[in-house]
Amino acid sequence: MARPAKKSVYIALTGDLVASKAMDPEERAELQRHVLVKLKERNRALDGDSLAAPLTLTAGDEIQGLFRHSDRLVETIQELTDYLFGVVPMGETGWRHFPYLVFGVGRGHLTTDSIPAAPKQASNPALLDGPAFHRARAALETAQRTRTWASFQGFGTPEDDVLSALFSLMGAVRSRWGPEQGATSYRVRRHELQKSLAKERGVSGSVVSESLSAAHHKTLLAGEEAARKLLARLESLRDG
């Protein structure tokens, strides 16, 4: 008797702009426009090899996407968070600190139609369903309730707890940042020279270095790398 075909496993990502509904309507609309621009940029950077369905903004200011594997997952969470934490320009007001961004990550199968092989993608993650999305939704609810940067479900026990705790610790580091530290982190990651940032701000290079040090930037980078390695290890064990 032939064995049933092995179901593909995906990673669903959900994100929520906590308290965005309480914003002034014009500010919220401008925020949504910035989010859409960033999501388009991320979708171009990731393409169909990483994404099974593109990152989209749904009703209620939630972000959804479906990954084929975890290679670019941590990078995506970090990029979206850095972009919205004190980096989005709001007209002449300069950098603006928007509502807190939290994520739920769920690993599992789908129960809806099959996903096209890479580089093709499903058109809209909101039309997909299954354990991957159910777990991502449950994880997001945990992140919303606890104000954790990202919560995980479907990766195993104790792996879910380890990943969630790691992101909780990194989120605690980020929670002490001011807008300028968020902007500096984002731009340094994009290989802008600290000397150039210092000149632009009219300060010495040491001031930028001290800002990154006070933000525990190297510790954060180490945490992200640890999360990437753990996710890659989990995938290699399950695929092997």
PDB file of N, CA and C in Angstrom, residues 91-137:
ATOM      1  N   GLY A  91       6.732  63.427   7.849  1.00  0.00           N
ATOM      2  CA  GLY A  91       6.755  64.808   7.417  1.00  0.00           C
ATOM      3  C   GLY A  91       7.879  65.585   8.054  1.00  0.00           C
ATOM      4  N   GLU A  92       7.580  66.760   8.588  1.00  0.00           N
ATOM      5  CA  GLU A  92       8.598  67.624   9.176  1.00  0.00           C
ATOM      6  C   GLU A  92       8.816  67.332  10.656  1.00  0.00           C
ATOM      7  N   THR A  93       8.089  66.341  11.198  1.00  0.00           N
ATOM      8  CA  THR A  93       8.214  66.079  12.632  1.00  0.00           C
ATOM      9  C   THR A  93       9.410  65.206  12.953  1.00  0.00           C
ATOM     10  N   GLY A  94      10.104  64.705  11.903  1.00  0.00           N
ATOM     11  CA  GLY A  94      11.279  63.874  12.145  1.00  0.00           C
ATOM     12  C   GLY A  94      10.889  62.448  12.456  1.00  0.00           C
ATOM     13  N   TRP A  95      11.735  61.763  13.240  1.00  0.00           N
ATOM     14  CA  TRP A  95      11.476  60.360  13.569  1.00  0.00           C
ATOM     15  C   TRP A  95      10.301  60.262  14.532  1.00  0.00           C
ATOM     16  N   ARG A  96       9.523  59.205  14.349  1.00  0.00           N
ATOM     17  CA  ARG A  96       8.324  59.039  15.173  1.00  0.00           C
ATOM     18  C   ARG A  96       8.281  57.634  15.781  1.00  0.00           C
ATOM     19  N   HIS A  97       7.951  57.517  17.050  1.00  0.00           N
ATOM     20  CA  HIS A  97       7.856  56.221  17.709  1.00  0.00           C
ATOM     21  C   HIS A  97       6.418  55.726  17.597  1.00  0.00           C
ATOM     22  N   PHE A  98       6.229  54.673  16.814  1.00  0.00           N
ATOM     23  CA  PHE A  98       4.895  54.148  16.568  1.00  0.00           C
ATOM     24  C   PHE A  98       4.507  53.097  17.601  1.00  0.00           C
ATOM     25  N   PRO A  99       3.264  52.611  17.550  1.00  0.00           N
ATOM     26  CA  PRO A  99       2.835  51.556  18.462  1.00  0.00           C
ATOM     27  C   PRO A  99       3.762  50.345  18.416  1.00  0.00           C
ATOM     28  N   TYR A 100       3.802  49.645  19.516  1.00  0.00           N
ATOM     29  CA  TYR A 100       4.680  48.483  19.662  1.00  0.00           C
ATOM     30  C   TYR A 100       4.318  47.396  18.654  1.00  0.00           C
ATOM     31  N   LEU A 101       5.320  46.797  18.036  1.00  0.00           N
ATOM     32  CA  LEU A 101       5.112  45.760  17.030  1.00  0.00           C
ATOM     33  C   LEU A 101       5.459  44.404  17.631  1.00  0.00           C
ATOM     34  N   VAL A 102       4.504  43.469  17.589  1.00  0.00           N
ATOM     35  CA  VAL A 102       4.734  42.119  18.111  1.00  0.00           C
ATOM     36  C   VAL A 102       4.421  41.098  17.019  1.00  0.00           C
ATOM     37  N   PHE A 103       5.012  39.905  17.166  1.00  0.00           N
ATOM     38  CA  PHE A 103       4.869  38.871  16.142  1.00  0.00           C
ATOM     39  C   PHE A 103       4.493  37.527  16.738  1.00  0.00           C
ATOM     40  N   GLY A 104       3.768  36.749  15.939  1.00  0.00           N
ATOM     41  CA  GLY A 104       3.516  35.352  16.247  1.00  0.00           C
ATOM     42  C   GLY A 104       4.040  34.515  15.093  1.00  0.00           C
ATOM     43  N   VAL A 105       4.753  33.446  15.408  1.00  0.00           N
ATOM     44  CA  VAL A 105       5.348  32.583  14.393  1.00  0.00           C
ATOM     45  C   VAL A 105       4.837  31.168  14.608  1.00  0.00           C
ATOM     46  N   GLY A 106       4.276  30.562  13.553  1.00  0.00           N
ATOM     47  CA  GLY A 106       3.748  29.216  13.668  1.00  0.00           C
ATOM     48  C   GLY A 106       4.277  28.305  12.580  1.00  0.00           C
ATOM     49  N   ARG A 107       4.688  27.113  12.964  1.00  0.00           N
ATOM     50  CA  ARG A 107       5.197  26.129  12.001  1.00  0.00           C
ATOM     51  C   ARG A 107       4.181  25.004  11.867  1.00  0.00           C
ATOM     52  N   GLY A 108       3.900  24.585  10.611  1.00  0.00           N
ATOM     53  CA  GLY A 108       2.960  23.492  10.419  1.00  0.00           C
ATOM     54  C   GLY A 108       2.514  23.358   8.977  1.00  0.00           C
ATOM     55  N   HIS A 109       1.531  22.487   8.774  1.00  0.00           N
ATOM     56  CA  HIS A 109       0.994  22.240   7.443  1.00  0.00           C
ATOM     57  C   HIS A 109      -0.088  23.259   7.108  1.00  0.00           C
ATOM     58  N   LEU A 110      -0.597  23.160   5.883  1.00  0.00           N
ATOM     59  CA  LEU A 110      -1.752  23.933   5.437  1.00  0.00           C
ATOM     60  C   LEU A 110      -2.890  22.973   5.119  1.00  0.00           C
ATOM     61  N   THR A 111      -4.107  23.450   5.246  1.00  0.00           N
ATOM     62  CA  THR A 111      -5.273  22.644   4.880  1.00  0.00           C
ATOM     63  C   THR A 111      -5.960  23.187   3.635  1.00  0.00           C
ATOM     64  N   THR A 112      -5.518  24.318   3.153  1.00  0.00           N
ATOM     65  CA  THR A 112      -6.066  24.897   1.932  1.00  0.00           C
ATOM     66  C   THR A 112      -5.278  24.380   0.731  1.00  0.00           C
ATOM     67  N   ASP A 113      -5.564  24.933  -0.435  1.00  0.00           N
ATOM     68  CA  ASP A 113      -4.931  24.461  -1.671  1.00  0.00           C
ATOM     69  C   ASP A 113      -3.414  24.480  -1.569  1.00  0.00           C
ATOM     70  N   SER A 114      -2.765  23.601  -2.324  1.00  0.00           N
ATOM     71  CA  SER A 114      -1.311  23.495  -2.296  1.00  0.00           C
ATOM     72  C   SER A 114      -0.664  24.788  -2.798  1.00  0.00           C
ATOM     73  N   ILE A 115       0.541  25.040  -2.328  1.00  0.00           N
ATOM     74  CA  ILE A 115       1.296  26.237  -2.694  1.00  0.00           C
ATOM     75  C   ILE A 115       2.108  25.940  -3.954  1.00  0.00           C
ATOM     76  N   PRO A 116       2.148  26.869  -4.918  1.00  0.00           N
ATOM     77  CA  PRO A 116       2.983  26.652  -6.112  1.00  0.00           C
ATOM     78  C   PRO A 116       4.447  26.486  -5.743  1.00  0.00           C
ATOM     79  N   ALA A 117       5.167  25.719  -6.529  1.00  0.00           N
ATOM     80  CA  ALA A 117       6.600  25.537  -6.289  1.00  0.00           C
ATOM     81  C   ALA A 117       7.329  26.854  -6.512  1.00  0.00           C
ATOM     82  N   ALA A 118       8.413  27.068  -5.760  1.00  0.00           N
ATOM     83  CA  ALA A 118       9.221  28.284  -5.921  1.00  0.00           C
ATOM     84  C   ALA A 118       9.723  28.368  -7.356  1.00  0.00           C
ATOM     85  N   PRO A 119       9.789  29.577  -7.921  1.00  0.00           N
ATOM     86  CA  PRO A 119       9.618  30.882  -7.270  1.00  0.00           C
ATOM     87  C   PRO A 119       8.187  31.420  -7.280  1.00  0.00           C
ATOM     88  N   LYS A 120       7.219  30.625  -7.737  1.00  0.00           N
ATOM     89  CA  LYS A 120       5.839  31.104  -7.711  1.00  0.00           C
ATOM     90  C   LYS A 120       5.326  31.124  -6.278  1.00  0.00           C
ATOM     91  N   GLN A 121       4.305  31.956  -6.048  1.00  0.00           N
ATOM     92  CA  GLN A 121       3.761  32.113  -4.709  1.00  0.00           C
ATOM     93  C   GLN A 121       2.239  32.061  -4.743  1.00  0.00           C
ATOM     94  N   ALA A 122       1.649  31.753  -3.588  1.00  0.00           N
ATOM     95  CA  ALA A 122       0.221  31.966  -3.412  1.00  0.00           C
ATOM     96  C   ALA A 122      -0.009  33.479  -3.412  1.00  0.00           C
ATOM     97  N   SER A 123      -1.154  33.898  -3.876  1.00  0.00           N
ATOM     98  CA  SER A 123      -1.368  35.330  -4.058  1.00  0.00           C
ATOM     99  C   SER A 123      -1.602  36.096  -2.766  1.00  0.00           C
ATOM    100  N   ASN A 124      -2.252  35.439  -1.779  1.00  0.00           N
ATOM    101  CA  ASN A 124      -2.650  36.178  -0.579  1.00  0.00           C
ATOM    102  C   ASN A 124      -2.651  35.239   0.627  1.00  0.00           C
ATOM    103  N   PRO A 125      -1.814  35.494   1.637  1.00  0.00           N
ATOM    104  CA  PRO A 125      -1.781  34.609   2.811  1.00  0.00           C
ATOM    105  C   PRO A 125      -3.088  34.607   3.591  1.00  0.00           C
ATOM    106  N   ALA A 126      -3.893  35.664   3.460  1.00  0.00           N
ATOM    107  CA  ALA A 126      -5.161  35.730   4.185  1.00  0.00           C
ATOM    108  C   ALA A 126      -6.154  34.679   3.690  1.00  0.00           C
ATOM    109  N   LEU A 127      -5.921  34.134   2.489  1.00  0.00           N
ATOM    110  CA  LEU A 127      -6.803  33.113   1.933  1.00  0.00           C
ATOM    111  C   LEU A 127      -6.347  31.699   2.285  1.00  0.00           C
ATOM    112  N   LEU A 128      -5.230  31.576   3.002  1.00  0.00           N
ATOM    113  CA  LEU A 128      -4.678  30.281   3.367  1.00  0.00           C
ATOM    114  C   LEU A 128      -5.075  29.935   4.805  1.00  0.00           C
ATOM    115  N   ASP A 129      -5.061  28.638   5.112  1.00  0.00           N
ATOM    116  CA  ASP A 129      -5.437  28.212   6.454  1.00  0.00           C
ATOM    117  C   ASP A 129      -4.754  26.887   6.775  1.00  0.00           C
ATOM    118  N   GLY A 130      -4.748  26.555   8.062  1.00  0.00           N
ATOM    119  CA  GLY A 130      -4.140  25.309   8.501  1.00  0.00           C
ATOM    120  C   GLY A 130      -3.375  25.511   9.792  1.00  0.00           C
ATOM    121  N   PRO A 131      -2.780  24.423  10.311  1.00  0.00           N
ATOM    122  CA  PRO A 131      -2.064  24.495  11.586  1.00  0.00           C
ATOM    123  C   PRO A 131      -0.993  25.574  11.651  1.00  0.00           C
ATOM    124  N   ALA A 132      -0.287  25.833  10.538  1.00  0.00           N
ATOM    125  CA  ALA A 132       0.751  26.871  10.564  1.00  0.00           C
ATOM    126  C   ALA A 132       0.158  28.217  10.971  1.00  0.00           C
ATOM    127  N   PHE A 133      -0.989  28.567  10.383  1.00  0.00           N
ATOM    128  CA  PHE A 133      -1.619  29.853  10.688  1.00  0.00           C
ATOM    129  C   PHE A 133      -2.315  29.829  12.044  1.00  0.00           C
ATOM    130  N   HIS A 134      -2.897  28.672  12.417  1.00  0.00           N
ATOM    131  CA  HIS A 134      -3.531  28.586  13.732  1.00  0.00           C
ATOM    132  C   HIS A 134      -2.499  28.804  14.834  1.00  0.00           C
ATOM    133  N   ARG A 135      -1.329  28.198  14.662  1.00  0.00           N
ATOM    134  CA  ARG A 135      -0.270  28.346  15.666  1.00  0.00           C
ATOM    135  C   ARG A 135       0.292  29.761  15.674  1.00  0.00           C
ATOM    136  N   ALA A 136       0.432  30.351  14.496  1.00  0.00           N
ATOM    137  CA  ALA A 136       0.917  31.731  14.433  1.00  0.00           C
ATOM    138  C   ALA A 136      -0.062  32.675  15.118  1.00  0.00           C
ATOM    139  N   ARG A 137      -1.356  32.431  14.925  1.00  0.00           N
ATOM    140  CA  ARG A 137      -2.374  33.266  15.567  1.00  0.00           C
ATOM    141  C   ARG A 137      -2.322  33.113  17.080  1.00  0.00           C
TER     142      ARG A 137
END
